Short mmCIF file of C-alpha atoms in Angstrom, two decimals:
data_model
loop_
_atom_site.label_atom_id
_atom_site.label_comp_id
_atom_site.label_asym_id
_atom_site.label_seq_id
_atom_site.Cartn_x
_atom_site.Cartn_y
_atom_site.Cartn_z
CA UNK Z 1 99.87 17.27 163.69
CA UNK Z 2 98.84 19.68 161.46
CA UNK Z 3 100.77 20.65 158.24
CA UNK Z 4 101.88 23.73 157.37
CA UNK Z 5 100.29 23.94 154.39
CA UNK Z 6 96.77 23.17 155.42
CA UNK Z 7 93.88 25.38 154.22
CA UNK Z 8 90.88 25.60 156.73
CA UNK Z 9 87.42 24.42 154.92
CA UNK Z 10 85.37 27.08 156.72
CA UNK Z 11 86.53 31.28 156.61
CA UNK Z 12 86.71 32.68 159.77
CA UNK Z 13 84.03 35.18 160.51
CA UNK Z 14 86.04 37.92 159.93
CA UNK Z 15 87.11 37.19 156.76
CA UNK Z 16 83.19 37.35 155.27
CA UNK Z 17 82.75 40.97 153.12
CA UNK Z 18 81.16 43.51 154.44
CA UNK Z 19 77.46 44.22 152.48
CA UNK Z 20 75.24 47.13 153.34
CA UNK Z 21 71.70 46.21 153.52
CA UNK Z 22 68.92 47.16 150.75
CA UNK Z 23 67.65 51.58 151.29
CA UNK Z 24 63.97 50.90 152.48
CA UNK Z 25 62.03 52.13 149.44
CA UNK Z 26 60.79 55.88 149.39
CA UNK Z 27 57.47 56.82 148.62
CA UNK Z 28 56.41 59.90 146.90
CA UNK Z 29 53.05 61.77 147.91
CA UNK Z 30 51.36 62.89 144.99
CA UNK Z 31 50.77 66.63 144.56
CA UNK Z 32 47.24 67.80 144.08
CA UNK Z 33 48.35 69.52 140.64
CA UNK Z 34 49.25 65.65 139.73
CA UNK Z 35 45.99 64.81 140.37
CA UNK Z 36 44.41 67.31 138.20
CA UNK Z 37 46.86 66.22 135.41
CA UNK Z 38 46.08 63.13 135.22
CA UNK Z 39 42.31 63.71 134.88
CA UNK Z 40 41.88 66.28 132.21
CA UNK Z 41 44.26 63.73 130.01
CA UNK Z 42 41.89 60.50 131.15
CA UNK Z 43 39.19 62.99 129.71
CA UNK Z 44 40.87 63.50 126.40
CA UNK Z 45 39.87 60.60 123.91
CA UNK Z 46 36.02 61.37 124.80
CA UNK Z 47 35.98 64.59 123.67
CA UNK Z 48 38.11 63.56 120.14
CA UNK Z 49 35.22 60.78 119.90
CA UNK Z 50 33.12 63.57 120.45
CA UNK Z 51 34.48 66.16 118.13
CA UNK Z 52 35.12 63.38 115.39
CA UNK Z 53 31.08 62.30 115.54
CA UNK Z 54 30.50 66.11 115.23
CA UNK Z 55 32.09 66.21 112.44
CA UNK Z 56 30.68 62.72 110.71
CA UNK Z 57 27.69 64.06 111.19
CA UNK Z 58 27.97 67.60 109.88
CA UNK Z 59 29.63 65.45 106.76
CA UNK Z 60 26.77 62.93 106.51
CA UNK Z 61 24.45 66.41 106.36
CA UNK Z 62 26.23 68.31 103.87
CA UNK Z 63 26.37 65.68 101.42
CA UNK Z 64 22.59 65.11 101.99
CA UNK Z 65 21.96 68.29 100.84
CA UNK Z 66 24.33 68.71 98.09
CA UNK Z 67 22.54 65.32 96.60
CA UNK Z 68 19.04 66.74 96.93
CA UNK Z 69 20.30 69.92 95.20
CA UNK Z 70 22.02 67.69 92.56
CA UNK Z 71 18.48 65.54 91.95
CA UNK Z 72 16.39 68.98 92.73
CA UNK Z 73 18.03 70.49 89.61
CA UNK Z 74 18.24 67.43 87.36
CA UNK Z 75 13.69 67.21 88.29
CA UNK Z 76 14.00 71.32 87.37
CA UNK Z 77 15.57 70.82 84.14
CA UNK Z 78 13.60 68.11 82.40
CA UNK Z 79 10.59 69.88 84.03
CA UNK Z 80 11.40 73.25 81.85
CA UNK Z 81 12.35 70.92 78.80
CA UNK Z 82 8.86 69.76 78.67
CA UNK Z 83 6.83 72.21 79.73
CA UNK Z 84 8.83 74.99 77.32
CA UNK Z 85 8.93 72.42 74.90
CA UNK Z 86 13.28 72.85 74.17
CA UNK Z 87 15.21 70.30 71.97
CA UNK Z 88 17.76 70.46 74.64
CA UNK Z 89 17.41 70.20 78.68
CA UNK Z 90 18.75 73.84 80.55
CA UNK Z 91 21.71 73.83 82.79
CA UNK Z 92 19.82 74.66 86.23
CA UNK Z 93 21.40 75.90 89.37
CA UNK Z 94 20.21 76.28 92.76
CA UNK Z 95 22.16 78.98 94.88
CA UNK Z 96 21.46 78.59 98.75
CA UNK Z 97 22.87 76.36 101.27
CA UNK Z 98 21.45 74.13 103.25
CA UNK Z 99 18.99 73.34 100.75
CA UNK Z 100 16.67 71.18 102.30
CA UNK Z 101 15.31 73.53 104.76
CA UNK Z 102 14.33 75.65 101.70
CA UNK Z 103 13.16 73.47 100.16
CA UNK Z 104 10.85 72.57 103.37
CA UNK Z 105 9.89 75.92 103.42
CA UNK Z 106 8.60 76.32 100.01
CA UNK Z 107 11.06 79.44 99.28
CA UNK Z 108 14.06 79.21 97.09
CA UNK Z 109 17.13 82.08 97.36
CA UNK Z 110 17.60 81.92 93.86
CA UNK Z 111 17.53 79.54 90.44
CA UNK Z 112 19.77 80.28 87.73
CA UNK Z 113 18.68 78.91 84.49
CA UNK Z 114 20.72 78.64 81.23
CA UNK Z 115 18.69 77.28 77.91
CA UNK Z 116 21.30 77.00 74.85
CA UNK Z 117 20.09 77.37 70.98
CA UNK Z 118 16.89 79.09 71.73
CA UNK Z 119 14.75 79.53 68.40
CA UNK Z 120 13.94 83.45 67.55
CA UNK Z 121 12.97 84.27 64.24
CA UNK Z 122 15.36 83.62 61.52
CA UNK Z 123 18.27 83.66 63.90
CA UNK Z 124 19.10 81.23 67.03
CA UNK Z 125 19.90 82.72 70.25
CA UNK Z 126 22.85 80.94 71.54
CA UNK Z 127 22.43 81.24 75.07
CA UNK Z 128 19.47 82.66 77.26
CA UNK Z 129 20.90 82.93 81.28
CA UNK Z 130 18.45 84.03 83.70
CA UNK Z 131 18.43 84.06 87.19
CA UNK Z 132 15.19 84.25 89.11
CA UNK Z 133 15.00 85.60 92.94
CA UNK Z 134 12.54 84.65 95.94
CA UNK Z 135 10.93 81.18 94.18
CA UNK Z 136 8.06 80.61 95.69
CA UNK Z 137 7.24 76.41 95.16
CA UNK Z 138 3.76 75.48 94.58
CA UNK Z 139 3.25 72.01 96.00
CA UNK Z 140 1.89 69.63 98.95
CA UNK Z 141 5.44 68.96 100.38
CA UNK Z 142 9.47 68.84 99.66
CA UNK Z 143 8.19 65.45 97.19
CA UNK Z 144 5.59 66.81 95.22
CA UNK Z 145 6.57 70.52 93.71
CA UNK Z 146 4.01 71.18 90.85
CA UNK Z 147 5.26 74.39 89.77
CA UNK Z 148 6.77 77.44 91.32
CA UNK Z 149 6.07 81.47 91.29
CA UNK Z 150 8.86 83.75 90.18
CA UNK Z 151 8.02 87.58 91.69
CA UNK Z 152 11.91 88.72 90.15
CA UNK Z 153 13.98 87.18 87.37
CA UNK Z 154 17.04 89.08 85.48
CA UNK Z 155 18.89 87.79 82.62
CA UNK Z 156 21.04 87.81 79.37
CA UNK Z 157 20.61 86.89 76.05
CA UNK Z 158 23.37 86.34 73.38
CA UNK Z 159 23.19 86.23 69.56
CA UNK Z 160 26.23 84.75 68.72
CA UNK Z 161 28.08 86.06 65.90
CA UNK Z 162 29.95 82.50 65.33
CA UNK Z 163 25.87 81.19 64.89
CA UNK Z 164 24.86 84.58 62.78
CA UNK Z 165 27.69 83.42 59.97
CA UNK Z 166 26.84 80.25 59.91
CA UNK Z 167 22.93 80.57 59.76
CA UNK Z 168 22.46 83.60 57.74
CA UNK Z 169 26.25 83.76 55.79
CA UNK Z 170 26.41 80.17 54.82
CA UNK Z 171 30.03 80.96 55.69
CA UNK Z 172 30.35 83.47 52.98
CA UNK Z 173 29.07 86.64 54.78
CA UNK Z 174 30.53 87.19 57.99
CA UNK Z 175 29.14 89.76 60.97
CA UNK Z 176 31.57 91.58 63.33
CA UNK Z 177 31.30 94.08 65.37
CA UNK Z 178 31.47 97.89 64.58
CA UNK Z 179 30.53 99.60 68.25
CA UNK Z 180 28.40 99.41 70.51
CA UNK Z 181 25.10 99.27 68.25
CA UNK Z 182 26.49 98.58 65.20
CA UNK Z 183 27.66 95.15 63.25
CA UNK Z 184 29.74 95.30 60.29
CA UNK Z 185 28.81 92.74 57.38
CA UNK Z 186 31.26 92.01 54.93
CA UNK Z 187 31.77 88.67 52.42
CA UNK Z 188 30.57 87.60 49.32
CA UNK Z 189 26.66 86.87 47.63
CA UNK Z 190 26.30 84.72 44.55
CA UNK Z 191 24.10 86.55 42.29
CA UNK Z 192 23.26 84.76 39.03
CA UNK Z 193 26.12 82.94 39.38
CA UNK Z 194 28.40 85.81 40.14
CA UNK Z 195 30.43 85.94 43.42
CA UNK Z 196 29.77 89.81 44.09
CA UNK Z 197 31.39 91.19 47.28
CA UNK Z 198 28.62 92.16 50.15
CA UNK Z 199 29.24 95.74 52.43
CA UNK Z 200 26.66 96.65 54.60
CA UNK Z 201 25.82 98.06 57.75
CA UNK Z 202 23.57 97.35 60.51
CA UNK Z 203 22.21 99.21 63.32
CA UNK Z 204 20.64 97.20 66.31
CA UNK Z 205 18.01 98.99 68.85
CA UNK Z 206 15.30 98.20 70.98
CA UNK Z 207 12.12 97.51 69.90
CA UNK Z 208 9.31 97.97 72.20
CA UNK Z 209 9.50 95.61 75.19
CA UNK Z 210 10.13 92.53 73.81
CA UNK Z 211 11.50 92.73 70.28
CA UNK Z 212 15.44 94.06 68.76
CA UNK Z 213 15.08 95.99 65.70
CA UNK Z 214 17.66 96.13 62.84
CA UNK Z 215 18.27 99.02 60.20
CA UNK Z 216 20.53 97.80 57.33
CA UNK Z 217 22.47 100.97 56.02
CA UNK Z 218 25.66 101.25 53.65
CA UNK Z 219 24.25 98.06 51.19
CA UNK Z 220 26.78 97.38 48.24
CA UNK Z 221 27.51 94.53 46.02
CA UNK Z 222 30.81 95.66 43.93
CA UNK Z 223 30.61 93.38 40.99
CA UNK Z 224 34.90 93.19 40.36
CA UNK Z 225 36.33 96.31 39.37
CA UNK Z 226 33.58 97.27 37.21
CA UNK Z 227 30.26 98.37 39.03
CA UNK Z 228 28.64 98.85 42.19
CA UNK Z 229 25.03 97.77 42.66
CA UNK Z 230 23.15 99.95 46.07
CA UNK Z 231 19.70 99.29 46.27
CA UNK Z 232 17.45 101.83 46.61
CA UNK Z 233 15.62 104.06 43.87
CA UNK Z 234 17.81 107.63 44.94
CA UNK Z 235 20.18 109.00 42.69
CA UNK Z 236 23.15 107.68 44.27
CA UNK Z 237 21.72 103.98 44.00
CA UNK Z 238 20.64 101.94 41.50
CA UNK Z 239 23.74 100.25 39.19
CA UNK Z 240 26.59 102.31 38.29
CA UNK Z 241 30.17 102.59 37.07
CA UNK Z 242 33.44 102.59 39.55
CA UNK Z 243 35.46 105.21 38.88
CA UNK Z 244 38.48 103.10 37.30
CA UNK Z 245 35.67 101.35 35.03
CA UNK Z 246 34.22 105.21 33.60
CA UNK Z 247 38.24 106.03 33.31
CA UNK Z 248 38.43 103.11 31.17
CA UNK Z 249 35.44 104.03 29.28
CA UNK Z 250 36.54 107.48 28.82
CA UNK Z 251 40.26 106.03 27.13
CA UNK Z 252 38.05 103.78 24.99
CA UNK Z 253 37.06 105.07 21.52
CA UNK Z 254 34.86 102.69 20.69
CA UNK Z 255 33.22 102.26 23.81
CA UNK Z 256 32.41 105.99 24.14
CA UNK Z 257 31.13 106.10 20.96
CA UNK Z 258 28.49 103.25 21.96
CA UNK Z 259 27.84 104.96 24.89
CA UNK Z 260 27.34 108.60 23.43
CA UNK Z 261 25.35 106.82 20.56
CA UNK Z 262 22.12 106.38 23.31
CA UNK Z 263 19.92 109.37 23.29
CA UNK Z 264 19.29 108.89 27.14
CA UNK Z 265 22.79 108.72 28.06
CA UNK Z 266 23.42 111.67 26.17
CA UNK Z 267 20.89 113.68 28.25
CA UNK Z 268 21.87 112.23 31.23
CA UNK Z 269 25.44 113.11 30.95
CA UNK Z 270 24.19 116.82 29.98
CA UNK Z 271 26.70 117.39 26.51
CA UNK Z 272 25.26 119.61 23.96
CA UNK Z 273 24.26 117.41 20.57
CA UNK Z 274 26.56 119.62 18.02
CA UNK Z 275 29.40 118.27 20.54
CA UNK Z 276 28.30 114.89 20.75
CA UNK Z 277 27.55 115.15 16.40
CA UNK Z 278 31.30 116.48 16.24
CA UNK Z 279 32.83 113.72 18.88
CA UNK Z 280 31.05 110.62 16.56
CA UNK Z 281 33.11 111.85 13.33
CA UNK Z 282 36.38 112.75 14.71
CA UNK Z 283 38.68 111.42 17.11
CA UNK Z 284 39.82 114.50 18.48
CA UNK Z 285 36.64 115.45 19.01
CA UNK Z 286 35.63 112.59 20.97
CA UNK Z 287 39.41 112.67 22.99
CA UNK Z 288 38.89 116.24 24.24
CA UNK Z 289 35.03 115.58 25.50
CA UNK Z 290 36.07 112.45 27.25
CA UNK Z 291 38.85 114.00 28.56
CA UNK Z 292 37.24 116.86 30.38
CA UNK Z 293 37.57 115.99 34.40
CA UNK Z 294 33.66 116.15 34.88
CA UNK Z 295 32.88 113.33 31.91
CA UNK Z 296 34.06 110.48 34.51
CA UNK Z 297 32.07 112.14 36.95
CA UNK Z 298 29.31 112.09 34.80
CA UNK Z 299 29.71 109.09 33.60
CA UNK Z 300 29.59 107.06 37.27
CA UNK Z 301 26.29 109.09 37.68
CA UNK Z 302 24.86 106.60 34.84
CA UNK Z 303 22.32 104.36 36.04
CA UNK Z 304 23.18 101.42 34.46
CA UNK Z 305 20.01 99.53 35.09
CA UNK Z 306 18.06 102.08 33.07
CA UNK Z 307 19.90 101.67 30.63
CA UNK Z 308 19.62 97.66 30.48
CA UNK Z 309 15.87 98.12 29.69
CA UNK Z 310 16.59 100.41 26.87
CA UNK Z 311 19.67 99.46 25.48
CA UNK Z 312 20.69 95.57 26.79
CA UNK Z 313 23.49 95.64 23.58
CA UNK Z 314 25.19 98.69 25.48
CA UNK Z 315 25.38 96.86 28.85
CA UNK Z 316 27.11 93.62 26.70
CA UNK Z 317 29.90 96.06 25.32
CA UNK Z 318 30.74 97.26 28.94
CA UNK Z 319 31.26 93.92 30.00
CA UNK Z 320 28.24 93.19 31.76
CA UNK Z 321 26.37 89.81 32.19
CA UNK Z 322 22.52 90.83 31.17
CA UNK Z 323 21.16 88.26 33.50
CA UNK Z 324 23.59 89.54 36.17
CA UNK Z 325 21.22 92.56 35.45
CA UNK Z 326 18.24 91.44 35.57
CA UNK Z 327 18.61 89.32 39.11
CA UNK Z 328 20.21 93.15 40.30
CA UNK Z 329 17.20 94.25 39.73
CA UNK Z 330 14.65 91.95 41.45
CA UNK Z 331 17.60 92.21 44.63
CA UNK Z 332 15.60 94.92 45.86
CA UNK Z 333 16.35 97.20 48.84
CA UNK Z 334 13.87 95.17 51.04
CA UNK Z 335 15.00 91.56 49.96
CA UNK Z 336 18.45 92.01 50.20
CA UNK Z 337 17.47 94.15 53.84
CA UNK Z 338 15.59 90.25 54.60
CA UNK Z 339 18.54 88.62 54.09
CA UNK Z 340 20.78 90.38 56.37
CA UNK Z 341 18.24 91.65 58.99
CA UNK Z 342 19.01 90.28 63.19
CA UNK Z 343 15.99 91.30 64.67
CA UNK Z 344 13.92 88.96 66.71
CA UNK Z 345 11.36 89.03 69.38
CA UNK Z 346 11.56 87.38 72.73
CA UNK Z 347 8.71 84.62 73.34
CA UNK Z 348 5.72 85.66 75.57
CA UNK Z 349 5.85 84.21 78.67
CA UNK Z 350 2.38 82.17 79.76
CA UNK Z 351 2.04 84.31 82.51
CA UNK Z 352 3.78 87.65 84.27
CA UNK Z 353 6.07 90.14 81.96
CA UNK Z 354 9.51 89.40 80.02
CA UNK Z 355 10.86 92.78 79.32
CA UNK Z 356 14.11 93.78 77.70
CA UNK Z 357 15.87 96.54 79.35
CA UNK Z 358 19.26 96.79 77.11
CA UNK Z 359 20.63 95.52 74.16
CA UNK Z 360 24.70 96.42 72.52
CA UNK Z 361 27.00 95.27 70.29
CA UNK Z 362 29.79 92.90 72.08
CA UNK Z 363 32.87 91.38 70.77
CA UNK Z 364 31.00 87.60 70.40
CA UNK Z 365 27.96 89.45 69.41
CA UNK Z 366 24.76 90.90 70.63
CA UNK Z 367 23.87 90.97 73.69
CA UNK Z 368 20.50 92.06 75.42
CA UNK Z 369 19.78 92.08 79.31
CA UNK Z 370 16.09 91.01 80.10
CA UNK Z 371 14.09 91.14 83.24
CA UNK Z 372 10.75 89.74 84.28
CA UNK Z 373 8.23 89.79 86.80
CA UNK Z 374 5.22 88.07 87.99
CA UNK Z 375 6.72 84.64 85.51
CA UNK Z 376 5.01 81.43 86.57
CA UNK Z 377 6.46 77.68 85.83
CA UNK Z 378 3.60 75.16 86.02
CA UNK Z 379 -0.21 75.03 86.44
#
């Protein structure tokens, strides 16, 4: 007999839950567009291998050439050291890319050259930049370049005014410039030791084909206050008073006296001799001729130089040094013209022309523009 309470071990069949079975799996057909998808990106990562060896390789190239330009120019530059015999090696620069298939071919585009402190006369040139065209190489092959043919070159050439005042001023005269063909000089020149201040003017030109010419005009050397030496043998030049200095001389009784004791001056300054007789015994005498207008005219048209040969003791009462004197007079026109002149000639080349074609007056000094033809480098 059962119990009431009993469970049965198994479930009846109805009580099992329901499950639906598994959707069969659905399959997709692949469009053709898929297709063509999928290929152009399975294509991809050749092409970047592609493009990046490109690219390696125009690299690799570039810097090939860039390092035969870099040992073509450092060859070029001791080559022109040598061979133009230069204390210093020129800053060379090939223009032209690619390089190597110039240099295969024999032709260069261009070469710029720039030498630095070029000797030229008295003066140094502080920079000659040139820049030849069409270089034709001389040689058996891209290794062995003998020399090279230069149909065009063009150029500058500077005369620094920095090396000017410290080659020819000793850093007491200084050159500026006044225009376009014109330098100012102004500073001082020791003159039996004397510091007398230096004006002058100088005028730059062409000179011929190769050369720059300069014409030293305005020369002065103001010694103080006193007098003003201008070289030269005109009437204006020579040694003579300033005008504050014959003022002085004219409010100075016993310096006019001196002065009006000399025969020559006398003469020179044109007073009659009862006037001059009549001025040595009275005071008023010698007050109203000194102080007519015209005597300090006259009196700054005195060449004091003359008078040194004559009458040395006269030059000692105005206050002059008597071997100040006698170096003013061996500072001739010409000398003292040396001293300051900036002309200098261009070198001849060994072969072909070197012209100059323009030369003015810049603010760092003066420059000239130069062309050539027909130049050679080598045998």
């Amino acid at each position: 007999m059962r119990s009431p309470h009993h469970i049965p071990t198994h479930p009846h069949p109805y009580d099992v839950p329901y499950e639906e079975p598994p959707a069969p799996p659905t399959t997709r057909r692949r469009t053709g567009r898929r297709r063509r998808r999928g290929h152009f990106f399975s294509g991809l990562p050749f092409a970047l291998k592609t493009v990046a060896s490109l690219l390696v390789l125009a690299a690799f190239l570039t810097l090939a050439d860039r390092w035969a330009v870099l040992y073509a120019e450092h060859r070029a530059a001791d080559t022109l050291k040598d061979r133009l015999r230069l204390t210093a090696a020129p800053e060379v620069e090939i223009d032209g890319f690619p390089f190597l298939p110039q240099l295969v071919g024999k032709r260069l585009d261009s070469v710029k050259v720039t030498v630095p402190d070029v000797a030229a006369d008295r003066v140094t040139l502080a920079a000659v930049s040139a820049t030849a065209h069409d270089i034709r190489l001389d040689g058996d092959g891209p290794t062995s370049v003998r020399g090279a043919r230069v149909p065009r070159l063009d150029g500058d050439v500077l005369l620094s005014f920095a090396d000017m005042n410290r080659e020819l001023g000793a850093s007491q005269v200084t050159f500026t410039g006044a225009g376009r063909d014109r330098v100012a000089v102004r500073g001082t020149l020791p003159v039996a030791g004397h510091d007398l201040r230096l004006r002058a003017d100088v005028r730059v030109a062409r000179d011929g084909e190769r050369g720059v010419d300069t014409r030293i005009g305005g020369m002065r050397l103001d010694i103080g206050e006193l007098a003003t030496y201008r070289p030269g043998t005109r009437a204006s030049q020579g040694l003579h008073l300033t005008r504050a200095s014959a003022a002085a001389l004219a409010r100075e009784t016993r310096k006019a006296r001196a002065v009006l004791a000399v025969p020559s001056v006398v003469r020179a300054l044109g007073v009659p001799d009862a006037t001059v007789r009549e001025a040595q015994r009275s005071d008023t005498a010698l007050s109203r001729l000194t102080g007519r207008p015209e005597f300090v005219r006259q009196a700054m048209r005195l060449n004091l130089l003359d008078l040194a040969l004559a009458h040395p003791e006269l030059l000692d009462r105005l206050g002059l040094d008597p071997a100040l004197l006698d170096a003013l007079s061996q500072l001739t026109r010409p000398v003292l013209a040396d001293r300051l002149s900036l002309a200098f000639r261009l070198p001849e080349p060994p072969s072909g022309e070197l012209r100059l074609r323009d030369v003015r007056v810049a603010k760092d000094g003066i420059r000239v523009r130069i062309e050539g033809s027909g130049l050679a480098v080598g045998p």
